[in-house]
mmCIF file of C-alpha atoms in Angstrom:
data_model
loop_
_atom_site.group_PDB
_atom_site.id
_atom_site.type_symbol
_atom_site.label_atom_id
_atom_site.label_comp_id
_atom_site.label_asym_id
_atom_site.label_seq_id
_atom_site.Cartn_x
_atom_site.Cartn_y
_atom_site.Cartn_z
ATOM 1 C CA MET A 1 -18.436 58.583 28.853
ATOM 2 C CA LEU A 2 -21.788 60.039 27.870
ATOM 3 C CA GLU A 3 -22.157 62.487 25.004
ATOM 4 C CA PHE A 4 -23.296 65.379 27.129
ATOM 5 C CA GLN A 5 -20.269 64.966 29.364
ATOM 6 C CA ILE A 6 -17.961 65.066 26.426
ATOM 7 C CA ASP A 7 -19.776 68.087 25.044
ATOM 8 C CA GLN A 8 -19.327 70.017 28.342
ATOM 9 C CA LEU A 9 -15.574 69.494 28.115
ATOM 10 C CA VAL A 10 -15.286 70.226 24.451
ATOM 11 C CA LYS A 11 -17.310 73.465 24.688
ATOM 12 C CA MET A 12 -15.052 74.600 27.507
ATOM 13 C CA TRP A 13 -11.913 73.860 25.479
ATOM 14 C CA LEU A 14 -13.259 75.645 22.389
ATOM 15 C CA GLU A 15 -14.290 78.644 24.374
ATOM 16 C CA GLU A 16 -10.775 78.881 25.774
ATOM 17 C CA ASP A 17 -9.079 78.539 22.399
ATOM 18 C CA ILE A 18 -11.455 80.604 20.148
ATOM 19 C CA ASN A 19 -13.121 82.940 22.678
ATOM 20 C CA ASN A 20 -15.052 85.165 20.234
ATOM 21 C CA ILE A 21 -13.625 84.631 16.765
ATOM 22 C CA ASP A 22 -10.788 83.020 14.798
ATOM 23 C CA LEU A 23 -9.221 86.242 13.468
ATOM 24 C CA ALA A 24 -7.352 84.496 10.696
ATOM 25 C CA SER A 25 -9.837 81.907 9.319
ATOM 26 C CA SER A 26 -12.799 84.282 9.542
ATOM 27 C CA VAL A 27 -11.386 86.698 7.056
ATOM 28 C CA ILE A 28 -9.572 84.304 4.794
ATOM 29 C CA PHE A 29 -12.386 81.793 4.124
ATOM 30 C CA ASP A 30 -16.053 82.131 3.239
ATOM 31 C CA ASP A 31 -18.544 80.014 5.186
ATOM 32 C CA ASP A 32 -19.062 77.602 2.220
ATOM 33 C CA HIS A 33 -15.321 77.051 1.597
ATOM 34 C CA LYS A 34 -14.480 73.389 2.233
ATOM 35 C CA SER A 35 -11.177 71.455 2.460
ATOM 36 C CA LYS A 36 -9.760 68.020 2.872
ATOM 37 C CA GLY A 37 -7.266 67.084 5.574
ATOM 38 C CA LYS A 38 -5.335 64.204 7.069
ATOM 39 C CA PHE A 39 -4.279 63.298 10.555
ATOM 40 C CA MET A 40 -0.703 61.966 10.479
ATOM 41 C CA ALA A 41 1.202 60.044 13.118
ATOM 42 C CA LYS A 42 4.643 61.529 13.630
ATOM 43 C CA GLU A 43 5.816 58.688 15.829
ATOM 44 C CA ASP A 44 4.861 55.085 16.709
ATOM 45 C CA GLY A 45 2.133 54.626 19.285
ATOM 46 C CA VAL A 46 -1.320 53.488 20.225
ATOM 47 C CA ILE A 47 -4.187 55.834 19.168
ATOM 48 C CA CYS A 48 -7.014 57.043 21.402
ATOM 49 C CA GLY A 49 -9.623 59.796 21.367
ATOM 50 C CA TRP A 50 -11.592 59.840 18.105
ATOM 51 C CA ASP A 51 -15.055 60.174 19.659
ATOM 52 C CA ILE A 52 -13.865 63.435 21.320
ATOM 53 C CA VAL A 53 -12.210 64.647 18.162
ATOM 54 C CA ARG A 54 -15.437 64.010 16.179
ATOM 55 C CA ARG A 55 -17.472 66.059 18.664
ATOM 56 C CA VAL A 56 -14.996 68.940 18.347
ATOM 57 C CA PHE A 57 -15.769 69.336 14.686
ATOM 58 C CA GLU A 58 -19.489 68.498 15.048
ATOM 59 C CA LEU A 59 -19.990 71.261 17.596
ATOM 60 C CA LEU A 60 -18.251 73.661 15.117
ATOM 61 C CA LYS A 61 -20.714 72.582 12.447
ATOM 62 C CA TYR A 62 -18.021 71.365 10.000
ATOM 63 C CA GLU A 63 -20.712 69.763 7.761
ATOM 64 C CA GLY A 64 -18.390 67.030 6.610
ATOM 65 C CA GLU A 65 -16.912 63.626 7.470
ATOM 66 C CA LEU A 66 -14.225 62.231 9.675
ATOM 67 C CA LYS A 67 -12.995 58.905 8.269
ATOM 68 C CA VAL A 68 -11.022 57.138 10.936
ATOM 69 C CA LEU A 69 -8.358 54.730 9.477
ATOM 70 C CA LYS A 70 -6.851 53.719 12.817
ATOM 71 C CA SER A 71 -9.435 53.182 15.546
ATOM 72 C CA ASP A 72 -8.919 53.647 19.239
ATOM 73 C CA GLY A 73 -6.544 50.963 20.483
ATOM 74 C CA ALA A 74 -4.835 50.426 17.150
ATOM 75 C CA SER A 75 -1.075 50.594 16.827
ATOM 76 C CA VAL A 76 0.152 53.346 14.480
ATOM 77 C CA LEU A 77 3.517 53.909 12.782
ATOM 78 C CA LYS A 78 5.482 57.064 12.205
ATOM 79 C CA GLY A 79 4.406 58.658 8.930
ATOM 80 C CA GLU A 80 1.113 56.799 8.750
ATOM 81 C CA CYS A 81 -2.202 58.510 7.835
ATOM 82 C CA ILE A 82 -4.558 57.660 10.705
ATOM 83 C CA ALA A 83 -7.660 59.574 9.626
ATOM 84 C CA GLU A 84 -9.054 61.643 6.748
ATOM 85 C CA LEU A 85 -11.174 64.765 7.217
ATOM 86 C CA TYR A 86 -13.483 66.822 5.045
ATOM 87 C CA GLY A 87 -15.605 69.803 5.829
ATOM 88 C CA ARG A 88 -15.930 73.584 6.182
ATOM 89 C CA THR A 89 -12.409 75.043 6.168
ATOM 90 C CA LYS A 90 -13.213 77.494 9.022
ATOM 91 C CA SER A 91 -14.494 74.732 11.256
ATOM 92 C CA LEU A 92 -11.541 72.484 10.551
ATOM 93 C CA LEU A 93 -9.058 75.214 11.429
ATOM 94 C CA MET A 94 -10.926 76.398 14.505
ATOM 95 C CA GLY A 95 -11.068 72.859 15.875
ATOM 96 C CA GLU A 96 -7.571 71.776 14.853
ATOM 97 C CA ARG A 97 -5.658 72.642 18.017
ATOM 98 C CA VAL A 98 -8.336 71.403 20.440
ATOM 99 C CA ALA A 99 -8.661 68.143 18.530
ATOM 100 C CA LEU A 100 -4.882 67.591 18.338
ATOM 101 C CA ASN A 101 -4.360 68.461 22.011
ATOM 102 C CA ILE A 102 -6.807 65.787 23.316
ATOM 103 C CA LEU A 103 -5.976 63.191 20.642
ATOM 104 C CA SER A 104 -2.216 63.553 21.325
ATOM 105 C CA HIS A 105 -2.697 63.524 25.077
ATOM 106 C CA LEU A 106 -4.935 60.450 25.258
ATOM 107 C CA SER A 107 -2.824 58.604 22.704
ATOM 108 C CA GLY A 108 0.225 59.333 24.774
ATOM 109 C CA ILE A 109 -1.467 57.664 27.785
ATOM 110 C CA SER A 110 -2.547 54.621 25.692
ATOM 111 C CA THR A 111 0.910 54.314 24.269
ATOM 112 C CA LYS A 112 2.597 54.404 27.681
ATOM 113 C CA THR A 113 0.086 51.967 29.102
ATOM 114 C CA ASN A 114 0.539 49.549 26.206
ATOM 115 C CA LYS A 115 4.300 49.491 26.694
ATOM 116 C CA ALA A 116 3.875 48.767 30.358
ATOM 117 C CA VAL A 117 1.261 46.048 29.735
ATOM 118 C CA SER A 118 3.609 44.438 27.225
ATOM 119 C CA VAL A 119 6.340 44.187 29.794
ATOM 120 C CA LEU A 120 3.921 42.355 32.170
ATOM 121 C CA SER A 121 2.325 40.219 29.462
ATOM 122 C CA ARG A 122 4.305 37.064 30.328
ATOM 123 C CA GLY A 123 2.963 36.890 33.852
ATOM 124 C CA ASN A 124 -0.352 37.205 35.704
ATOM 125 C CA THR A 125 0.233 40.741 37.163
ATOM 126 C CA LYS A 126 -2.289 43.361 35.988
ATOM 127 C CA LEU A 127 -1.383 46.991 35.416
ATOM 128 C CA ILE A 128 -3.694 49.529 37.005
ATOM 129 C CA ASP A 129 -3.917 53.332 37.086
ATOM 130 C CA THR A 130 -4.236 55.780 39.941
ATOM 131 C CA ARG A 131 -6.143 58.983 40.802
ATOM 132 C CA LYS A 132 -3.101 61.023 39.755
ATOM 133 C CA THR A 133 -4.910 62.479 36.801
ATOM 134 C CA THR A 134 -5.353 65.906 35.189
ATOM 135 C CA PRO A 135 -8.231 67.779 36.944
ATOM 136 C CA GLY A 136 -11.332 67.508 34.766
ATOM 137 C CA LEU A 137 -9.924 64.828 32.487
ATOM 138 C CA ARG A 138 -9.970 61.782 34.755
ATOM 139 C CA MET A 139 -12.797 59.991 32.865
ATOM 140 C CA LEU A 140 -11.017 60.434 29.549
ATOM 141 C CA GLU A 141 -7.611 59.563 30.917
ATOM 142 C CA LYS A 142 -8.867 56.370 32.549
ATOM 143 C CA TYR A 143 -10.535 55.502 29.243
ATOM 144 C CA ALA A 144 -7.102 55.963 27.577
ATOM 145 C CA VAL A 145 -5.557 53.585 30.110
ATOM 146 C CA ARG A 146 -8.180 50.894 29.215
ATOM 147 C CA THR A 147 -7.572 51.549 25.565
ATOM 148 C CA GLY A 148 -3.900 50.799 26.051
ATOM 149 C CA GLY A 149 -4.647 47.541 27.772
ATOM 150 C CA GLY A 150 -4.515 48.611 31.418
ATOM 151 C CA VAL A 151 -7.117 48.196 34.178
ATOM 152 C CA ASN A 152 -8.782 51.071 36.042
ATOM 153 C CA HIS A 153 -8.396 51.400 39.803
ATOM 154 C CA ARG A 154 -11.206 53.196 41.646
ATOM 155 C CA TYR A 155 -12.511 56.250 39.871
ATOM 156 C CA ASN A 156 -13.030 58.389 42.924
ATOM 157 C CA LEU A 157 -13.247 58.345 46.779
ATOM 158 C CA SER A 158 -16.858 57.138 46.677
ATOM 159 C CA GLN A 159 -16.156 54.028 44.667
ATOM 160 C CA ALA A 160 -14.129 52.083 47.178
ATOM 161 C CA VAL A 161 -12.295 52.421 50.476
ATOM 162 C CA MET A 162 -8.504 52.823 50.541
ATOM 163 C CA ILE A 163 -7.125 53.094 54.026
ATOM 164 C CA LYS A 164 -3.958 55.112 53.431
ATOM 165 C CA ASP A 165 -1.004 56.121 55.693
ATOM 166 C CA ASN A 166 -2.689 59.361 56.778
ATOM 167 C CA HIS A 167 -5.914 57.565 57.716
ATOM 168 C CA ILE A 168 -3.866 55.068 59.800
ATOM 169 C CA LYS A 169 -1.818 57.775 61.551
ATOM 170 C CA ALA A 170 -4.845 59.976 62.359
ATOM 171 C CA SER A 171 -6.996 57.095 63.551
ATOM 172 C CA GLY A 172 -4.433 55.313 65.727
ATOM 173 C CA GLY A 173 -3.501 52.320 63.685
ATOM 174 C CA ILE A 174 -4.482 49.894 60.864
ATOM 175 C CA THR A 175 -6.880 47.798 62.838
ATOM 176 C CA ASN A 176 -8.661 50.768 64.382
ATOM 177 C CA ALA A 177 -9.194 52.384 60.993
ATOM 178 C CA TYR A 178 -10.326 49.125 59.398
ATOM 179 C CA ASP A 179 -12.795 48.341 62.187
ATOM 180 C CA LYS A 180 -14.390 51.753 61.859
ATOM 181 C CA VAL A 181 -14.801 51.375 58.090
ATOM 182 C CA LYS A 182 -16.047 47.813 58.362
ATOM 183 C CA SER A 183 -18.675 48.683 60.933
ATOM 184 C CA LYS A 184 -20.226 51.410 58.776
ATOM 185 C CA SER A 185 -19.758 50.144 55.219
ATOM 186 C CA GLY A 186 -22.040 47.759 53.305
ATOM 187 C CA PRO A 187 -21.041 44.312 52.079
ATOM 188 C CA MET A 188 -20.565 45.575 48.528
ATOM 189 C CA ILE A 189 -17.864 48.162 49.440
ATOM 190 C CA ALA A 190 -14.349 46.956 48.727
ATOM 191 C CA ILE A 191 -11.693 47.825 51.274
ATOM 192 C CA GLU A 192 -7.933 48.215 50.509
ATOM 193 C CA ILE A 193 -5.289 48.799 53.129
ATOM 194 C CA GLU A 194 -1.981 50.547 52.397
ATOM 195 C CA VAL A 195 1.085 49.163 54.240
ATOM 196 C CA LYS A 196 4.725 50.375 54.178
ATOM 197 C CA ASN A 197 6.570 47.432 55.901
ATOM 198 C CA ILE A 198 6.356 43.775 56.919
ATOM 199 C CA GLU A 199 4.941 44.525 60.387
ATOM 200 C CA GLU A 200 2.029 46.495 58.923
ATOM 201 C CA LEU A 201 1.468 43.739 56.307
ATOM 202 C CA LYS A 202 1.171 41.127 59.057
ATOM 203 C CA GLU A 203 -1.435 43.205 60.810
ATOM 204 C CA ALA A 204 -3.364 43.854 57.570
ATOM 205 C CA ILE A 205 -3.390 40.164 56.536
ATOM 206 C CA VAL A 206 -5.259 39.192 59.724
ATOM 207 C CA LEU A 207 -8.030 41.591 58.766
ATOM 208 C CA LYS A 208 -8.514 40.021 55.330
ATOM 209 C CA PRO A 209 -9.325 43.130 53.307
ATOM 210 C CA ASN A 210 -10.147 42.860 49.602
ATOM 211 C CA LEU A 211 -6.661 44.205 48.746
ATOM 212 C CA ILE A 212 -3.391 45.209 50.325
ATOM 213 C CA LEU A 213 -1.270 48.013 48.811
ATOM 214 C CA LEU A 214 2.486 47.607 49.245
ATOM 215 C CA ASP A 215 3.670 51.254 49.185
ATOM 216 C CA ASN A 216 7.152 52.359 48.076
ATOM 217 C CA MET A 217 8.934 49.058 48.915
ATOM 218 C CA ASN A 218 12.087 47.847 47.254
ATOM 219 C CA ASP A 219 12.209 44.718 45.172
ATOM 220 C CA ASN A 220 13.428 42.467 48.023
ATOM 221 C CA GLN A 221 10.700 43.726 50.329
ATOM 222 C CA LEU A 222 8.094 43.086 47.667
ATOM 223 C CA ARG A 223 9.265 39.456 47.304
ATOM 224 C CA GLU A 224 9.221 39.007 51.045
ATOM 225 C CA CYS A 225 5.653 40.382 51.191
ATOM 226 C CA VAL A 226 4.482 38.012 48.419
ATOM 227 C CA ASP A 227 5.965 35.015 50.277
ATOM 228 C CA LEU A 228 4.518 36.014 53.550
ATOM 229 C CA CYS A 229 1.032 36.647 52.183
ATOM 230 C CA ASN A 230 1.104 33.443 50.187
ATOM 231 C CA GLY A 231 -2.125 34.245 48.307
ATOM 232 C CA LEU A 232 -4.217 34.983 51.396
ATOM 233 C CA VAL A 233 -5.009 38.501 50.159
ATOM 234 C CA PRO A 234 -4.452 40.018 46.701
ATOM 235 C CA LEU A 235 -1.414 42.348 46.600
ATOM 236 C CA GLU A 236 -0.888 45.622 44.765
ATOM 237 C CA ALA A 237 2.510 47.347 44.559
ATOM 238 C CA SER A 238 2.910 51.054 43.990
ATOM 239 C CA GLY A 239 5.625 53.671 44.100
ATOM 240 C CA ASN A 240 8.475 54.529 41.746
ATOM 241 C CA MET A 241 7.192 52.151 39.019
ATOM 242 C CA THR A 242 8.987 52.511 35.688
ATOM 243 C CA LEU A 243 9.108 50.312 32.635
ATOM 244 C CA GLU A 244 12.554 49.112 33.602
ATOM 245 C CA ARG A 245 11.401 48.209 37.145
ATOM 246 C CA LEU A 246 8.324 46.426 35.850
ATOM 247 C CA ASP A 247 10.636 44.066 33.976
ATOM 248 C CA GLU A 248 12.509 43.321 37.212
ATOM 249 C CA ILE A 249 9.433 42.477 39.314
ATOM 250 C CA LYS A 250 7.012 41.069 36.739
ATOM 251 C CA ASP A 251 7.533 37.502 37.899
ATOM 252 C CA ILE A 252 7.520 37.792 41.676
ATOM 253 C CA GLY A 253 3.803 37.037 42.061
ATOM 254 C CA LEU A 254 2.099 40.419 42.576
ATOM 255 C CA ASP A 255 -1.559 40.638 41.601
ATOM 256 C CA TYR A 256 -1.434 44.248 40.607
ATOM 257 C CA ILE A 257 1.083 47.033 39.958
ATOM 258 C CA SER A 258 -0.177 50.622 39.863
ATOM 259 C CA MET A 259 1.563 53.375 37.978
ATOM 260 C CA GLY A 260 0.842 57.097 38.477
ATOM 261 C CA GLU A 261 3.176 57.751 35.624
ATOM 262 C CA LEU A 262 0.569 56.564 33.159
ATOM 263 C CA THR A 263 -1.392 59.722 33.650
ATOM 264 C CA HIS A 264 0.416 62.306 35.806
ATOM 265 C CA SER A 265 3.457 63.001 33.564
ATOM 266 C CA VAL A 266 2.881 61.199 30.272
ATOM 267 C CA LYS A 267 4.376 62.488 27.018
ATOM 268 C CA ALA A 268 1.825 63.370 24.339
ATOM 269 C CA LEU A 269 2.005 61.300 21.132
ATOM 270 C CA ASP A 270 3.113 63.544 18.270
ATOM 271 C CA ILE A 271 0.255 63.897 15.748
ATOM 272 C CA SER A 272 -0.394 66.460 13.087
ATOM 273 C CA MET A 273 -3.370 67.604 11.013
ATOM 274 C CA LYS A 274 -2.662 68.878 7.567
ATOM 275 C CA LEU A 275 -5.027 70.297 4.940
ATOM 276 C CA ILE A 276 -4.448 68.999 1.415
#
């Protein structure tokens, strides 16, 4: 993510949280008052988001230093100091909540992703994310997925073609929808077809798309699809994927498993910032 893109987001967050003035810090501390602080992990996890945190304090002209002890992608333990901070007290306090909000949120995604990747680590199935992201935060959330060891699916509707159930219904069938896309897309455009049963899978295999998505199938159906496809087209499974279920299907031969849960309902990692 480019610096100007990060700055646009950070400025919006700071404007929301500060508005005009920090009523407490502005009267308690002079401009030249400086403090030291620490970021502490209050639970185990995988950290993510320091570049954004740094820009929060830089834009507030903290005139100091952020010393990261646990870089993005590093595992952290409860009670561990993960970064040290020094700078203008006003700036540190004005940026504290914004910095913690984004650091905790992205670290929560990295932590969840890392747990899921660990479950799949004994096989060849890759974990991928979805477009079920927080509006305005997709680029950062997908970065957090990568930081946790996952793989990004398409970033937006312009990046690849996914022929989903509504496309199929509205266009009169899988083959009709695929033929229309194929006739008007260039050779570099990847095409994925979503199917919900064996009959649709059989139709999709004949078309030889780049990928077939097996949507909301139970474990036995997924096994049947893998056997039927027999490596002719890469397969992705999606729908109701939890850590427990990943463990049950990790060895059946899927190429990809996508989890909306990585981003749409993740628990933030508990992190605190304390001045010392």
